[in-house]
Amino acid sequence: MQGPRPVVLSGPSGAGKSTLLKKLFKDYENVFGFSVSHTTRKPRPGEVNGKDYHFVSREDMQKEIDAGEFIEHAEFSGNMYGTSKGAVQAIQAQNQICVLDVDIQGVKSIKRTDLNPIYISVQPPSIDVLEKRLRDRQTETEESLRKRLTAACIDLELSKEPGLFDLVIINDDLEKAYSELKEMLLEEIKKAQESRKS
Ligand SMILES: Nc1nc2c(ncn2[C@@H]2O[C@H](COP(=O)(O)OP(=O)(O)O)[C@@H](O)[C@H]2O)c(=O)[nH]1
Ligand SMILES: Nc1ncnc2c1ncn2[C@@H]1O[C@H](COP(=O)(O)OP(=O)(O)O)[C@@H](O)[C@H]1O
């Protein structure tokens, strides 16, 4: 039998993807598994290697990409990010719903694979709100903030492509956004819970 469908969460940096995912993982322990990406960006305080990301050098990541070990990879805001085949396989081997957090280039690349996920875009109510949230998060320099805001405008434009996403969530009120996310995933959650019982 086929396992549960993976879920791709995308949307501008600062839109609230990690916040929503943290709630989901807390409420549905063992149902979901996070696809741990590789990145060449430096860890932020509190981020754990192997849990939030595999933090690697550009040289090592390029070697693995050349060896065909990645499903997709992209350059974002001056750093490389990518999903290894191993990251997804590790989750699917446990019959969990595999959740991928990727940028819009990742979405387009994954569309060309046979992963067949549910595609969800998380978007901010406005660019001004996004900027405020990114500033308040205190993870960015002025330069990386600018790069993220430029990328956000491109992301929001490209996300309008009909059929690219199965659902677009405007993350204004967090609880409302979270309800919309859960509602969309209800069926897959049920499937995963059933298959774990048997
Ligand atoms: N294509 C791709 N994008 C990724 C991957 N992992 C993370 N990203 C995206 O890279 C962007 C920057 O991520 P990050 O540096 O963690 O910043 P944050 O999203 O602001 O917390 C976000 O849009 C992520 O969705 C990946 O494996 N592949
Ligand atoms: N609905 C919301 N209302 C207010 N602040 C939010 C909301 N959702 C997320 N945030 C805050 O915005 C910042 C960016 O959210 P985050 O989850 O890190 O975004 P992403 O993972 O998409 O980059 C965080 O500091 C988070 O606490």
PDB file of C-alpha atoms and ligand atoms in Angstrom:
ATOM      1  CA  MET A   1       0.000   0.000   0.000  1.00  0.00           C
ATOM      2  CA  GLN A   2       1.159   3.514  -0.709  1.00  0.00           C
ATOM      3  CA  GLY A   3       2.063   5.561   2.371  1.00  0.00           C
ATOM      4  CA  PRO A   4       0.628   8.996   3.170  1.00  0.00           C
ATOM      5  CA  ARG A   5       1.295  11.827   0.720  1.00  0.00           C
ATOM      6  CA  PRO A   6       4.135  14.193   1.605  1.00  0.00           C
ATOM      7  CA  VAL A   7       3.418  17.873   2.224  1.00  0.00           C
ATOM      8  CA  VAL A   8       5.382  20.761   0.747  1.00  0.00           C
ATOM      9  CA  LEU A   9       5.173  24.042   2.643  1.00  0.00           C
ATOM     10  CA  SER A  10       6.496  27.063   0.815  1.00  0.00           C
ATOM     11  CA  GLY A  11       6.159  30.847   0.929  1.00  0.00           C
ATOM     12  CA  PRO A  12       8.346  33.854   1.708  1.00  0.00           C
ATOM     13  CA  SER A  13      10.942  33.783   4.442  1.00  0.00           C
ATOM     14  CA  GLY A  14       9.166  35.074   7.551  1.00  0.00           C
ATOM     15  CA  ALA A  15       5.664  34.073   6.410  1.00  0.00           C
ATOM     16  CA  GLY A  16       5.317  31.698   9.363  1.00  0.00           C
ATOM     17  CA  LYS A  17       6.113  28.244   7.975  1.00  0.00           C
ATOM     18  CA  SER A  18       8.305  27.146  10.895  1.00  0.00           C
ATOM     19  CA  THR A  19       5.816  28.523  13.439  1.00  0.00           C
ATOM     20  CA  LEU A  20       2.935  26.580  11.875  1.00  0.00           C
ATOM     21  CA  LEU A  21       5.021  23.429  11.549  1.00  0.00           C
ATOM     22  CA  LYS A  22       6.094  23.560  15.190  1.00  0.00           C
ATOM     23  CA  LYS A  23       2.431  23.612  16.245  1.00  0.00           C
ATOM     24  CA  LEU A  24       1.587  20.752  13.901  1.00  0.00           C
ATOM     25  CA  PHE A  25       4.467  18.581  15.081  1.00  0.00           C
ATOM     26  CA  LYS A  26       3.561  19.242  18.706  1.00  0.00           C
ATOM     27  CA  ASP A  27      -0.125  18.377  18.220  1.00  0.00           C
ATOM     28  CA  TYR A  28       0.556  15.302  16.055  1.00  0.00           C
ATOM     29  CA  GLU A  29       3.611  13.696  17.503  1.00  0.00           C
ATOM     30  CA  ASN A  30       4.911  10.824  15.350  1.00  0.00           C
ATOM     31  CA  VAL A  31       2.390  11.474  12.556  1.00  0.00           C
ATOM     32  CA  PHE A  32       4.638  13.929  10.759  1.00  0.00           C
ATOM     33  CA  GLY A  33       8.355  13.819  10.050  1.00  0.00           C
ATOM     34  CA  PHE A  34      10.367  16.839   8.963  1.00  0.00           C
ATOM     35  CA  SER A  35      12.577  16.480   5.923  1.00  0.00           C
ATOM     36  CA  VAL A  36      15.836  17.928   7.214  1.00  0.00           C
ATOM     37  CA  SER A  37      17.385  19.957   4.418  1.00  0.00           C
ATOM     38  CA  HIS A  38      21.036  20.727   3.829  1.00  0.00           C
ATOM     39  CA  THR A  39      22.137  24.345   3.838  1.00  0.00           C
ATOM     40  CA  THR A  40      25.344  26.344   3.585  1.00  0.00           C
ATOM     41  CA  ARG A  41      23.956  29.163   5.753  1.00  0.00           C
ATOM     42  CA  LYS A  42      25.277  29.548   9.265  1.00  0.00           C
ATOM     43  CA  PRO A  43      23.167  28.145  12.127  1.00  0.00           C
ATOM     44  CA  ARG A  44      21.097  30.642  14.122  1.00  0.00           C
ATOM     45  CA  PRO A  45      21.210  30.554  17.927  1.00  0.00           C
ATOM     46  CA  GLY A  46      19.118  27.589  19.039  1.00  0.00           C
ATOM     47  CA  GLU A  47      19.222  25.750  15.725  1.00  0.00           C
ATOM     48  CA  VAL A  48      20.418  22.160  15.988  1.00  0.00           C
ATOM     49  CA  ASN A  49      22.525  20.464  13.327  1.00  0.00           C
ATOM     50  CA  GLY A  50      20.676  17.422  11.973  1.00  0.00           C
ATOM     51  CA  LYS A  51      17.324  18.627  13.351  1.00  0.00           C
ATOM     52  CA  ASP A  52      16.680  22.051  11.807  1.00  0.00           C
ATOM     53  CA  TYR A  53      19.156  21.609   8.969  1.00  0.00           C
ATOM     54  CA  HIS A  54      22.273  19.704   8.061  1.00  0.00           C
ATOM     55  CA  PHE A  55      24.690  22.629   8.168  1.00  0.00           C
ATOM     56  CA  VAL A  56      27.385  21.965   5.591  1.00  0.00           C
ATOM     57  CA  SER A  57      30.069  23.695   3.558  1.00  0.00           C
ATOM     58  CA  ARG A  58      29.369  24.644  -0.038  1.00  0.00           C
ATOM     59  CA  GLU A  59      32.099  22.271  -1.152  1.00  0.00           C
ATOM     60  CA  ASP A  60      30.629  19.244   0.657  1.00  0.00           C
ATOM     61  CA  MET A  61      27.119  20.013  -0.504  1.00  0.00           C
ATOM     62  CA  GLN A  62      28.221  20.378  -4.129  1.00  0.00           C
ATOM     63  CA  LYS A  63      29.979  17.014  -3.915  1.00  0.00           C
ATOM     64  CA  GLU A  64      26.784  15.299  -2.748  1.00  0.00           C
ATOM     65  CA  ILE A  65      24.733  17.054  -5.420  1.00  0.00           C
ATOM     66  CA  ASP A  66      27.202  15.900  -8.085  1.00  0.00           C
ATOM     67  CA  ALA A  67      26.904  12.365  -6.714  1.00  0.00           C
ATOM     68  CA  GLY A  68      23.136  12.508  -7.391  1.00  0.00           C
ATOM     69  CA  GLU A  69      22.116  12.462  -3.754  1.00  0.00           C
ATOM     70  CA  PHE A  70      19.653  15.357  -3.916  1.00  0.00           C
ATOM     71  CA  ILE A  71      16.009  15.508  -5.035  1.00  0.00           C
ATOM     72  CA  GLU A  72      16.313  19.266  -5.519  1.00  0.00           C
ATOM     73  CA  HIS A  73      18.532  22.157  -4.575  1.00  0.00           C
ATOM     74  CA  ALA A  74      18.470  25.929  -4.959  1.00  0.00           C
ATOM     75  CA  GLU A  75      20.372  29.113  -4.234  1.00  0.00           C
ATOM     76  CA  PHE A  76      18.459  31.398  -1.856  1.00  0.00           C
ATOM     77  CA  SER A  77      19.677  34.722  -0.483  1.00  0.00           C
ATOM     78  CA  GLY A  78      23.337  33.851  -1.093  1.00  0.00           C
ATOM     79  CA  ASN A  79      23.206  30.332   0.349  1.00  0.00           C
ATOM     80  CA  MET A  80      22.548  26.851  -0.983  1.00  0.00           C
ATOM     81  CA  TYR A  81      19.614  24.786   0.247  1.00  0.00           C
ATOM     82  CA  GLY A  82      18.567  21.307  -0.811  1.00  0.00           C
ATOM     83  CA  THR A  83      16.569  18.184  -0.044  1.00  0.00           C
ATOM     84  CA  SER A  84      18.556  14.970  -0.048  1.00  0.00           C
ATOM     85  CA  LYS A  85      16.974  11.697  -1.104  1.00  0.00           C
ATOM     86  CA  GLY A  86      17.991  10.307   2.290  1.00  0.00           C
ATOM     87  CA  ALA A  87      16.064  13.022   4.188  1.00  0.00           C
ATOM     88  CA  VAL A  88      12.766  12.033   2.563  1.00  0.00           C
ATOM     89  CA  GLN A  89      13.422   8.283   2.656  1.00  0.00           C
ATOM     90  CA  ALA A  90      14.149   8.404   6.400  1.00  0.00           C
ATOM     91  CA  ILE A  91      10.636   9.768   7.061  1.00  0.00           C
ATOM     92  CA  GLN A  92       8.802   7.586   4.580  1.00  0.00           C
ATOM     93  CA  ALA A  93      10.466   4.453   5.993  1.00  0.00           C
ATOM     94  CA  GLN A  94       8.593   5.190   9.223  1.00  0.00           C
ATOM     95  CA  ASN A  95       5.249   5.655   7.474  1.00  0.00           C
ATOM     96  CA  GLN A  96       5.120   9.262   8.630  1.00  0.00           C
ATOM     97  CA  ILE A  97       3.837  12.192   6.589  1.00  0.00           C
ATOM     98  CA  CYS A  98       6.979  13.776   5.206  1.00  0.00           C
ATOM     99  CA  VAL A  99       6.941  17.587   5.452  1.00  0.00           C
ATOM    100  CA  LEU A 100       9.251  19.643   3.264  1.00  0.00           C
ATOM    101  CA  ASP A 101       9.885  23.379   3.803  1.00  0.00           C
ATOM    102  CA  VAL A 102      11.269  24.660   0.498  1.00  0.00           C
ATOM    103  CA  ASP A 103      11.376  27.898  -1.474  1.00  0.00           C
ATOM    104  CA  ILE A 104       9.511  28.417  -4.744  1.00  0.00           C
ATOM    105  CA  GLN A 105      12.379  27.034  -6.829  1.00  0.00           C
ATOM    106  CA  GLY A 106      12.122  23.877  -4.726  1.00  0.00           C
ATOM    107  CA  VAL A 107       8.384  23.690  -5.448  1.00  0.00           C
ATOM    108  CA  LYS A 108       9.035  23.874  -9.177  1.00  0.00           C
ATOM    109  CA  SER A 109      11.765  21.216  -8.993  1.00  0.00           C
ATOM    110  CA  ILE A 110       9.638  18.858  -6.894  1.00  0.00           C
ATOM    111  CA  LYS A 111       6.829  19.186  -9.458  1.00  0.00           C
ATOM    112  CA  ARG A 112       9.156  17.405 -11.895  1.00  0.00           C
ATOM    113  CA  THR A 113       9.646  14.405  -9.562  1.00  0.00           C
ATOM    114  CA  ASP A 114       7.278  11.551  -8.654  1.00  0.00           C
ATOM    115  CA  LEU A 115       6.971  12.637  -4.999  1.00  0.00           C
ATOM    116  CA  ASN A 116       3.324  13.689  -5.473  1.00  0.00           C
ATOM    117  CA  PRO A 117       2.983  15.944  -2.406  1.00  0.00           C
ATOM    118  CA  ILE A 118       0.253  18.346  -1.331  1.00  0.00           C
ATOM    119  CA  TYR A 119       1.537  21.867  -2.113  1.00  0.00           C
ATOM    120  CA  ILE A 120       0.746  24.636   0.384  1.00  0.00           C
ATOM    121  CA  SER A 121       1.870  28.259   0.230  1.00  0.00           C
ATOM    122  CA  VAL A 122       2.003  30.272   3.449  1.00  0.00           C
ATOM    123  CA  GLN A 123       1.870  33.995   2.783  1.00  0.00           C
ATOM    124  CA  PRO A 124       1.993  37.139   4.941  1.00  0.00           C
ATOM    125  CA  PRO A 125      -0.958  39.582   4.978  1.00  0.00           C
ATOM    126  CA  SER A 126       1.342  42.223   3.391  1.00  0.00           C
ATOM    127  CA  ILE A 127       5.004  42.945   2.682  1.00  0.00           C
ATOM    128  CA  ASP A 128       5.013  45.547   5.485  1.00  0.00           C
ATOM    129  CA  VAL A 129       3.840  42.954   8.004  1.00  0.00           C
ATOM    130  CA  LEU A 130       6.427  40.517   6.661  1.00  0.00           C
ATOM    131  CA  GLU A 131       9.200  43.068   7.146  1.00  0.00           C
ATOM    132  CA  LYS A 132       8.075  43.756  10.692  1.00  0.00           C
ATOM    133  CA  ARG A 133       7.976  40.028  11.546  1.00  0.00           C
ATOM    134  CA  LEU A 134      11.422  39.444  10.072  1.00  0.00           C
ATOM    135  CA  ARG A 135      12.832  42.406  12.020  1.00  0.00           C
ATOM    136  CA  ASP A 136      11.188  41.273  15.249  1.00  0.00           C
ATOM    137  CA  ARG A 137      12.572  37.748  14.745  1.00  0.00           C
ATOM    138  CA  GLN A 138      16.063  39.281  15.022  1.00  0.00           C
ATOM    139  CA  THR A 139      17.755  36.634  12.898  1.00  0.00           C
ATOM    140  CA  GLU A 140      18.726  38.782   9.923  1.00  0.00           C
ATOM    141  CA  THR A 141      21.274  41.450   9.133  1.00  0.00           C
ATOM    142  CA  GLU A 142      20.068  44.488   7.189  1.00  0.00           C
ATOM    143  CA  GLU A 143      21.548  42.916   4.047  1.00  0.00           C
ATOM    144  CA  SER A 144      19.945  39.478   4.450  1.00  0.00           C
ATOM    145  CA  LEU A 145      16.646  41.158   5.363  1.00  0.00           C
ATOM    146  CA  ARG A 146      16.729  43.126   2.099  1.00  0.00           C
ATOM    147  CA  LYS A 147      17.500  39.963   0.124  1.00  0.00           C
ATOM    148  CA  ARG A 148      14.631  38.123   1.796  1.00  0.00           C
ATOM    149  CA  LEU A 149      12.175  40.930   1.090  1.00  0.00           C
ATOM    150  CA  THR A 150      13.206  41.044  -2.578  1.00  0.00           C
ATOM    151  CA  ALA A 151      12.825  37.263  -2.798  1.00  0.00           C
ATOM    152  CA  ALA A 152       9.434  37.557  -1.056  1.00  0.00           C
ATOM    153  CA  CYS A 153       8.067  39.887  -3.742  1.00  0.00           C
ATOM    154  CA  ILE A 154       9.185  37.473  -6.473  1.00  0.00           C
ATOM    155  CA  ASP A 155       7.757  34.533  -4.537  1.00  0.00           C
ATOM    156  CA  LEU A 156       4.349  36.209  -4.119  1.00  0.00           C
ATOM    157  CA  GLU A 157       4.239  37.038  -7.830  1.00  0.00           C
ATOM    158  CA  LEU A 158       5.219  33.517  -8.982  1.00  0.00           C
ATOM    159  CA  SER A 159       2.804  31.937  -6.494  1.00  0.00           C
ATOM    160  CA  LYS A 160      -0.114  33.392  -8.455  1.00  0.00           C
ATOM    161  CA  GLU A 161       0.445  30.769 -11.168  1.00  0.00           C
ATOM    162  CA  PRO A 162      -2.821  28.832 -11.363  1.00  0.00           C
ATOM    163  CA  GLY A 163      -2.568  25.298 -10.011  1.00  0.00           C
ATOM    164  CA  LEU A 164       0.900  25.727  -8.530  1.00  0.00           C
ATOM    165  CA  PHE A 165      -0.448  25.340  -4.987  1.00  0.00           C
ATOM    166  CA  ASP A 166      -3.317  23.223  -3.685  1.00  0.00           C
ATOM    167  CA  LEU A 167      -3.882  25.764  -0.934  1.00  0.00           C
ATOM    168  CA  VAL A 168      -2.744  29.306  -0.155  1.00  0.00           C
ATOM    169  CA  ILE A 169      -2.882  30.275   3.518  1.00  0.00           C
ATOM    170  CA  ILE A 170      -2.708  33.947   4.466  1.00  0.00           C
ATOM    171  CA  ASN A 171      -1.055  33.902   7.861  1.00  0.00           C
ATOM    172  CA  ASP A 172      -2.640  36.925   9.541  1.00  0.00           C
ATOM    173  CA  ASP A 173      -4.226  35.400  12.631  1.00  0.00           C
ATOM    174  CA  LEU A 174      -2.017  32.443  13.591  1.00  0.00           C
ATOM    175  CA  GLU A 175      -4.816  30.247  14.992  1.00  0.00           C
ATOM    176  CA  LYS A 176      -6.930  30.745  11.874  1.00  0.00           C
ATOM    177  CA  ALA A 177      -3.968  29.937   9.605  1.00  0.00           C
ATOM    178  CA  TYR A 178      -3.236  26.837  11.662  1.00  0.00           C
ATOM    179  CA  SER A 179      -6.868  25.661  11.409  1.00  0.00           C
ATOM    180  CA  GLU A 180      -6.720  25.993   7.635  1.00  0.00           C
ATOM    181  CA  LEU A 181      -3.518  23.966   7.526  1.00  0.00           C
ATOM    182  CA  LYS A 182      -4.966  21.196   9.719  1.00  0.00           C
ATOM    183  CA  GLU A 183      -8.196  21.087   7.722  1.00  0.00           C
ATOM    184  CA  MET A 184      -6.247  20.555   4.496  1.00  0.00           C
ATOM    185  CA  LEU A 185      -4.212  17.733   6.040  1.00  0.00           C
ATOM    186  CA  LEU A 186      -7.017  15.998   7.909  1.00  0.00           C
ATOM    187  CA  GLU A 187      -7.404  13.145   5.455  1.00  0.00           C
ATOM    188  CA  GLU A 188      -3.681  12.366   5.312  1.00  0.00           C
ATOM    189  CA  ILE A 189      -3.464  12.588   9.112  1.00  0.00           C
ATOM    190  CA  LYS A 190      -6.271  10.021   9.416  1.00  0.00           C
ATOM    191  CA  LYS A 191      -4.542   7.726   6.907  1.00  0.00           C
ATOM    192  CA  ALA A 192      -1.227   7.981   8.748  1.00  0.00           C
ATOM    193  CA  GLN A 193      -2.887   7.327  12.115  1.00  0.00           C
ATOM    194  CA  GLU A 194      -4.747   4.287  10.741  1.00  0.00           C
ATOM    195  CA  SER A 195      -1.631   2.803   9.170  1.00  0.00           C
ATOM    196  CA  ARG A 196       0.274   3.233  12.425  1.00  0.00           C
ATOM    197  CA  LYS A 197      -2.415   1.318  14.338  1.00  0.00           C
ATOM    198  CA  SER A 198      -2.283  -1.717  12.041  1.00  0.00           C
TER     199      SER A 198
HETATM  200  N1  LIG B   1      14.685  24.694  -2.487  1.00  0.00           N
HETATM  201  C1  LIG B   1      14.852  24.560  -1.169  1.00  0.00           C
HETATM  202  N2  LIG B   1      14.571  25.575  -0.338  1.00  0.00           N
HETATM  203  C2  LIG B   1      14.749  25.373   0.990  1.00  0.00           C
HETATM  204  C3  LIG B   1      15.194  24.155   1.525  1.00  0.00           C
HETATM  205  N3  LIG B   1      15.262  24.267   2.874  1.00  0.00           N
HETATM  206  C4  LIG B   1      14.832  25.512   3.158  1.00  0.00           C
HETATM  207  N4  LIG B   1      14.522  26.197   2.038  1.00  0.00           N
HETATM  208  C5  LIG B   1      14.006  27.560   1.889  1.00  0.00           C
HETATM  209  O1  LIG B   1      15.053  28.475   2.058  1.00  0.00           O
HETATM  210  C6  LIG B   1      14.515  29.729   2.504  1.00  0.00           C
HETATM  211  C7  LIG B   1      15.359  30.282   3.622  1.00  0.00           C
HETATM  212  O2  LIG B   1      15.307  29.428   4.743  1.00  0.00           O
HETATM  213  P1  LIG B   1      15.981  29.875   6.114  1.00  0.00           P
HETATM  214  O3  LIG B   1      17.371  30.344   5.872  1.00  0.00           O
HETATM  215  O4  LIG B   1      15.793  28.766   7.101  1.00  0.00           O
HETATM  216  O5  LIG B   1      15.167  31.181   6.549  1.00  0.00           O
HETATM  217  P2  LIG B   1      13.669  31.379   7.080  1.00  0.00           P
HETATM  218  O6  LIG B   1      12.744  30.689   6.116  1.00  0.00           O
HETATM  219  O7  LIG B   1      13.503  32.843   7.083  1.00  0.00           O
HETATM  220  O8  LIG B   1      13.607  30.773   8.451  1.00  0.00           O
HETATM  221  C8  LIG B   1      13.063  29.446   2.886  1.00  0.00           C
HETATM  222  O9  LIG B   1      12.244  29.936   1.837  1.00  0.00           O
HETATM  223  C9  LIG B   1      12.983  27.947   2.945  1.00  0.00           C
HETATM  224  O10 LIG B   1      11.706  27.464   2.571  1.00  0.00           O
HETATM  225  C10 LIG B   1      15.475  23.092   0.610  1.00  0.00           C
HETATM  226  O11 LIG B   1      15.862  21.993   0.968  1.00  0.00           O
HETATM  227  N5  LIG B   1      15.293  23.353  -0.717  1.00  0.00           N
HETATM  228  N1  LIG B   2       0.311  34.957  12.592  1.00  0.00           N
HETATM  229  C1  LIG B   2       1.389  35.548  13.117  1.00  0.00           C
HETATM  230  N2  LIG B   2       1.250  36.722  13.752  1.00  0.00           N
HETATM  231  C2  LIG B   2       2.345  37.347  14.282  1.00  0.00           C
HETATM  232  N3  LIG B   2       3.606  36.887  14.222  1.00  0.00           N
HETATM  233  C3  LIG B   2       3.805  35.711  13.578  1.00  0.00           C
HETATM  234  C4  LIG B   2       2.710  34.985  13.006  1.00  0.00           C
HETATM  235  N4  LIG B   2       3.205  33.870  12.431  1.00  0.00           N
HETATM  236  C5  LIG B   2       4.542  33.888  12.658  1.00  0.00           C
HETATM  237  N5  LIG B   2       4.907  34.989  13.348  1.00  0.00           N
HETATM  238  C6  LIG B   2       6.274  35.397  13.737  1.00  0.00           C
HETATM  239  O1  LIG B   2       6.908  35.827  12.541  1.00  0.00           O
HETATM  240  C7  LIG B   2       8.294  35.434  12.522  1.00  0.00           C
HETATM  241  C8  LIG B   2       8.543  34.619  11.249  1.00  0.00           C
HETATM  242  O2  LIG B   2       7.905  33.342  11.365  1.00  0.00           O
HETATM  243  P1  LIG B   2       8.655  32.000  10.966  1.00  0.00           P
HETATM  244  O3  LIG B   2       7.786  30.871  11.393  1.00  0.00           O
HETATM  245  O4  LIG B   2      10.059  32.025  11.473  1.00  0.00           O
HETATM  246  O5  LIG B   2       8.644  32.128   9.359  1.00  0.00           O
HETATM  247  P2  LIG B   2       9.289  31.222   8.222  1.00  0.00           P
HETATM  248  O6  LIG B   2       9.585  29.877   8.824  1.00  0.00           O
HETATM  249  O7  LIG B   2       8.262  31.158   7.157  1.00  0.00           O
HETATM  250  O8  LIG B   2      10.526  31.946   7.791  1.00  0.00           O
HETATM  251  C9  LIG B   2       8.551  34.665  13.796  1.00  0.00           C
HETATM  252  O9  LIG B   2       9.196  35.507  14.719  1.00  0.00           O
HETATM  253  C10 LIG B   2       7.148  34.264  14.270  1.00  0.00           C
HETATM  254  O10 LIG B   2       7.088  34.178  15.672  1.00  0.00           O
END
